[in-house]
PDB file of C-alpha atoms and ligand atoms in Angstrom:
ATOM      1  CA  UNK B  28       0.063   0.069   0.135  1.00  0.00           C
ATOM      2  CA  UNK B  29       1.085   3.625  -0.677  1.00  0.00           C
ATOM      3  CA  UNK B  30       2.505   5.423   2.319  1.00  0.00           C
ATOM      4  CA  UNK B  31       2.925   2.785   4.570  1.00  0.00           C
ATOM      5  CA  UNK B  32       6.066   2.483   6.478  1.00  0.00           C
ATOM      6  CA  UNK B  33       5.820  -1.251   6.968  1.00  0.00           C
ATOM      7  CA  UNK B  34       4.606  -1.898   3.391  1.00  0.00           C
ATOM      8  CA  UNK B  35       7.333  -0.350   1.859  1.00  0.00           C
ATOM      9  CA  UNK B  36       9.605  -2.505   4.343  1.00  0.00           C
ATOM     10  CA  UNK B  37       8.987  -5.286   3.637  1.00  0.00           C
ATOM     11  CA  UNK B  38       8.968  -4.420   0.098  1.00  0.00           C
ATOM     12  CA  UNK B  39      13.067  -3.163   0.761  1.00  0.00           C
ATOM     13  CA  UNK B  40      12.041  -0.082  -0.169  1.00  0.00           C
ATOM     14  CA  UNK B  41      12.903   1.358   3.361  1.00  0.00           C
ATOM     15  CA  UNK B  42      15.999  -0.741   4.413  1.00  0.00           C
ATOM     16  CA  UNK B  43      15.482  -2.970   7.774  1.00  0.00           C
ATOM     17  CA  UNK B  44      16.999  -5.325  10.000  1.00  0.00           C
ATOM     18  CA  UNK B  45      15.299  -8.062   8.748  1.00  0.00           C
ATOM     19  CA  UNK B  46      15.442 -11.627  11.310  1.00  0.00           C
ATOM     20  CA  UNK B  47      12.596 -13.430   9.945  1.00  0.00           C
ATOM     21  CA  UNK B  48      10.748 -14.058   6.803  1.00  0.00           C
ATOM     22  CA  UNK B  49       8.469 -16.143   5.648  1.00  0.00           C
ATOM     23  CA  UNK B  50       4.783 -16.187   3.045  1.00  0.00           C
ATOM     24  CA  UNK B  51       2.761 -14.894   5.932  1.00  0.00           C
ATOM     25  CA  UNK B  52       4.927 -11.851   7.527  1.00  0.00           C
ATOM     26  CA  UNK B  53       8.325  -9.697   7.973  1.00  0.00           C
ATOM     27  CA  UNK B  54       9.854  -8.938  11.221  1.00  0.00           C
ATOM     28  CA  UNK B  55      12.608  -6.516  11.365  1.00  0.00           C
ATOM     29  CA  UNK B  56      14.410  -4.759  14.756  1.00  0.00           C
ATOM     30  CA  UNK B  57      12.243  -2.036  16.271  1.00  0.00           C
ATOM     31  CA  UNK B  58      13.860   1.290  14.959  1.00  0.00           C
ATOM     32  CA  UNK B  59      12.816   2.397  18.376  1.00  0.00           C
ATOM     33  CA  UNK B  60      13.376  -0.313  21.369  1.00  0.00           C
ATOM     34  CA  UNK B  61      11.708  -0.729  23.713  1.00  0.00           C
ATOM     35  CA  UNK B  62      13.595  -3.468  25.670  1.00  0.00           C
ATOM     36  CA  UNK B  63      17.561  -4.869  25.025  1.00  0.00           C
ATOM     37  CA  UNK B  64      15.253  -7.122  22.093  1.00  0.00           C
ATOM     38  CA  UNK B  65      12.878  -5.697  20.395  1.00  0.00           C
ATOM     39  CA  UNK B  66      11.339  -7.019  17.352  1.00  0.00           C
ATOM     40  CA  UNK B  67       8.088  -6.113  15.261  1.00  0.00           C
ATOM     41  CA  UNK B  68       6.633  -9.310  13.241  1.00  0.00           C
ATOM     42  CA  UNK B  69       4.108  -7.937  10.391  1.00  0.00           C
ATOM     43  CA  UNK B  70       1.528  -9.482   7.829  1.00  0.00           C
ATOM     44  CA  UNK B  71       3.204  -9.068   4.986  1.00  0.00           C
ATOM     45  CA  UNK B  72      -0.585  -8.384   3.731  1.00  0.00           C
ATOM     46  CA  UNK B  73      -1.465  -4.812   4.138  1.00  0.00           C
ATOM     47  CA  UNK B  74      -3.929  -5.091   6.891  1.00  0.00           C
ATOM     48  CA  UNK B  75      -4.764  -1.781   9.335  1.00  0.00           C
ATOM     49  CA  UNK B  76      -5.004  -3.807  12.596  1.00  0.00           C
ATOM     50  CA  UNK B  77      -6.619  -6.897  13.909  1.00  0.00           C
ATOM     51  CA  UNK B  78      -9.897  -6.221  13.257  1.00  0.00           C
ATOM     52  CA  UNK B  79      -9.207  -6.604   9.397  1.00  0.00           C
ATOM     53  CA  UNK B  80      -8.834  -9.950   8.731  1.00  0.00           C
ATOM     54  CA  UNK B  81     -11.958 -12.163   7.545  1.00  0.00           C
ATOM     55  CA  UNK B  82     -12.973 -15.814   8.056  1.00  0.00           C
ATOM     56  CA  UNK B  83     -10.655 -17.041   4.681  1.00  0.00           C
ATOM     57  CA  UNK B  84      -7.442 -15.257   6.509  1.00  0.00           C
ATOM     58  CA  UNK B  85      -6.889 -17.838   9.540  1.00  0.00           C
ATOM     59  CA  UNK B  86      -4.010 -19.315   7.460  1.00  0.00           C
ATOM     60  CA  UNK B  87      -2.174 -15.650   8.008  1.00  0.00           C
ATOM     61  CA  UNK B  88      -3.194 -14.983  11.771  1.00  0.00           C
ATOM     62  CA  UNK B  89      -1.784 -18.390  12.800  1.00  0.00           C
ATOM     63  CA  UNK B  90       1.080 -18.044  10.709  1.00  0.00           C
ATOM     64  CA  UNK B  91       2.097 -15.225  12.553  1.00  0.00           C
ATOM     65  CA  UNK B  92       1.943 -16.998  15.771  1.00  0.00           C
ATOM     66  CA  UNK B  93       4.281 -19.799  14.198  1.00  0.00           C
ATOM     67  CA  UNK B  94       6.086 -17.180  13.086  1.00  0.00           C
ATOM     68  CA  UNK B  95       6.995 -15.331  16.884  1.00  0.00           C
ATOM     69  CA  UNK B  96       7.884 -18.741  17.977  1.00  0.00           C
ATOM     70  CA  UNK B  97       9.825 -19.916  15.257  1.00  0.00           C
ATOM     71  CA  UNK B  98      11.857 -16.343  15.815  1.00  0.00           C
ATOM     72  CA  UNK B  99      11.809 -16.724  20.263  1.00  0.00           C
ATOM     73  CA  UNK B 100      13.741 -19.806  19.381  1.00  0.00           C
ATOM     74  CA  UNK B 101      15.910 -18.198  16.443  1.00  0.00           C
ATOM     75  CA  UNK B 102      17.190 -15.538  19.024  1.00  0.00           C
ATOM     76  CA  UNK B 103      16.868 -18.118  22.369  1.00  0.00           C
ATOM     77  CA  UNK B 104      14.392 -15.736  24.071  1.00  0.00           C
ATOM     78  CA  UNK B 105      12.290 -19.578  25.047  1.00  0.00           C
ATOM     79  CA  UNK B 106      14.904 -19.883  27.957  1.00  0.00           C
ATOM     80  CA  UNK B 107      14.081 -16.576  30.231  1.00  0.00           C
ATOM     81  CA  UNK B 108      10.970 -15.412  28.213  1.00  0.00           C
ATOM     82  CA  UNK B 109       9.476 -13.118  25.974  1.00  0.00           C
ATOM     83  CA  UNK B 110       6.399 -10.953  25.473  1.00  0.00           C
ATOM     84  CA  UNK B 111       4.233  -9.913  22.301  1.00  0.00           C
ATOM     85  CA  UNK B 112       1.964  -7.185  21.940  1.00  0.00           C
ATOM     86  CA  UNK B 113      -0.380  -6.042  19.785  1.00  0.00           C
ATOM     87  CA  UNK B 114      -1.443  -2.487  19.599  1.00  0.00           C
ATOM     88  CA  UNK B 115      -4.796  -1.841  18.075  1.00  0.00           C
ATOM     89  CA  UNK B 116      -6.232   2.355  18.010  1.00  0.00           C
ATOM     90  CA  UNK B 117      -5.841   4.953  19.938  1.00  0.00           C
ATOM     91  CA  UNK B 118      -5.729   4.160  23.213  1.00  0.00           C
ATOM     92  CA  UNK B 119      -3.502   2.082  23.114  1.00  0.00           C
ATOM     93  CA  UNK B 120      -1.223   4.278  20.590  1.00  0.00           C
ATOM     94  CA  UNK B 121      -0.530   2.257  17.018  1.00  0.00           C
ATOM     95  CA  UNK B 122       1.825   4.300  15.756  1.00  0.00           C
ATOM     96  CA  UNK B 123       1.519   2.114  12.117  1.00  0.00           C
ATOM     97  CA  UNK B 124      -1.579   1.327  10.647  1.00  0.00           C
ATOM     98  CA  UNK B 125      -0.519  -1.613   9.322  1.00  0.00           C
ATOM     99  CA  UNK B 126      -0.703  -4.905  11.789  1.00  0.00           C
ATOM    100  CA  UNK B 127       2.236  -6.098  13.962  1.00  0.00           C
ATOM    101  CA  UNK B 128       3.576  -7.722  17.163  1.00  0.00           C
ATOM    102  CA  UNK B 129       6.014  -6.585  19.090  1.00  0.00           C
ATOM    103  CA  UNK B 130       8.246  -8.849  20.452  1.00  0.00           C
ATOM    104  CA  UNK B 131       9.825  -7.519  23.719  1.00  0.00           C
ATOM    105  CA  UNK B 132      12.434  -9.610  25.657  1.00  0.00           C
ATOM    106  CA  UNK B 133      16.221  -9.513  27.447  1.00  0.00           C
ATOM    107  CA  UNK B 134      14.800  -8.528  30.996  1.00  0.00           C
ATOM    108  CA  UNK B 135      12.289  -8.310  33.765  1.00  0.00           C
ATOM    109  CA  UNK B 136       9.219  -6.491  32.608  1.00  0.00           C
ATOM    110  CA  UNK B 137       7.608  -6.316  35.337  1.00  0.00           C
ATOM    111  CA  UNK B 138       4.073  -8.516  36.510  1.00  0.00           C
ATOM    112  CA  UNK B 139       2.013  -5.662  34.968  1.00  0.00           C
ATOM    113  CA  UNK B 140       1.210  -5.187  31.673  1.00  0.00           C
ATOM    114  CA  UNK B 141       1.128  -1.692  31.857  1.00  0.00           C
TER     115      UNK B 141
HETATM  116  P1  DGP I   3       3.000   0.788  17.431  1.00  0.00           P
HETATM  117  O1  DGP I   3       3.124   1.830  18.701  1.00  0.00           O
HETATM  118  O2  DGP I   3       2.850  -0.146  18.301  1.00  0.00           O
HETATM  119  O3  DGP I   3       2.323   0.946  15.487  1.00  0.00           O
HETATM  120  O4  DGP I   3       4.763   0.594  17.032  1.00  0.00           O
HETATM  121  C1  DGP I   3       5.069   1.210  15.382  1.00  0.00           C
HETATM  122  C2  DGP I   3       6.560   0.481  16.285  1.00  0.00           C
HETATM  123  O5  DGP I   3       6.864   1.065  14.533  1.00  0.00           O
HETATM  124  C3  DGP I   3       7.691   1.415  17.062  1.00  0.00           C
HETATM  125  O6  DGP I   3       7.569   0.499  18.217  1.00  0.00           O
HETATM  126  C4  DGP I   3       8.915   2.320  15.597  1.00  0.00           C
HETATM  127  C5  DGP I   3       8.043   1.174  14.963  1.00  0.00           C
HETATM  128  N1  DGP I   3       9.117   1.765  13.398  1.00  0.00           N
HETATM  129  C6  DGP I   3       8.169   2.243  12.452  1.00  0.00           C
HETATM  130  N2  DGP I   3       8.797   2.770  11.761  1.00  0.00           N
HETATM  131  C7  DGP I   3       9.754   2.171  11.652  1.00  0.00           C
HETATM  132  C8  DGP I   3      11.144   1.687  11.099  1.00  0.00           C
HETATM  133  O7  DGP I   3      11.223   3.008   9.402  1.00  0.00           O
HETATM  134  N3  DGP I   3      11.981   1.166  10.668  1.00  0.00           N
HETATM  135  C9  DGP I   3      11.430   0.352  11.501  1.00  0.00           C
HETATM  136  N4  DGP I   3      12.908  -1.048  12.455  1.00  0.00           N
HETATM  137  N5  DGP I   3      10.420   0.487  12.722  1.00  0.00           N
HETATM  138  C10 DGP I   3       9.994   1.301  12.860  1.00  0.00           C
END
């Protein structure tokens, strides 16, 4: 999609540090990391948020979940654990309207989610 930062990263127009790619998604290191490990996993299909998927796109959603597990193993995050965050809409401060999940790791994040 024109003028979408993540579409441009997926297409390689905007450079990024990619850590994973498959038929459903691309993962790259966040430009503004909030933890020592901060990876963004985004759908290759431009969908603004989790609200935008249809019943026949369950394969994409499942593919992303499986990719998150693969990335966690690949990046050595299994032993100490990690957090997965999806911001959706205004109150969650979603800044890029192309669905993505944050994988956060590399230190204790506390018991509270926010
Ligand atoms: P969110 O606020 O949930 O929409 O998260 C968007 C994230 O995307 C934010 O943590 C910063 C990251 N981001 C934005 N632009 C770029 C970029 O050009 N490159 C990379 N690597 N990350 C970006």
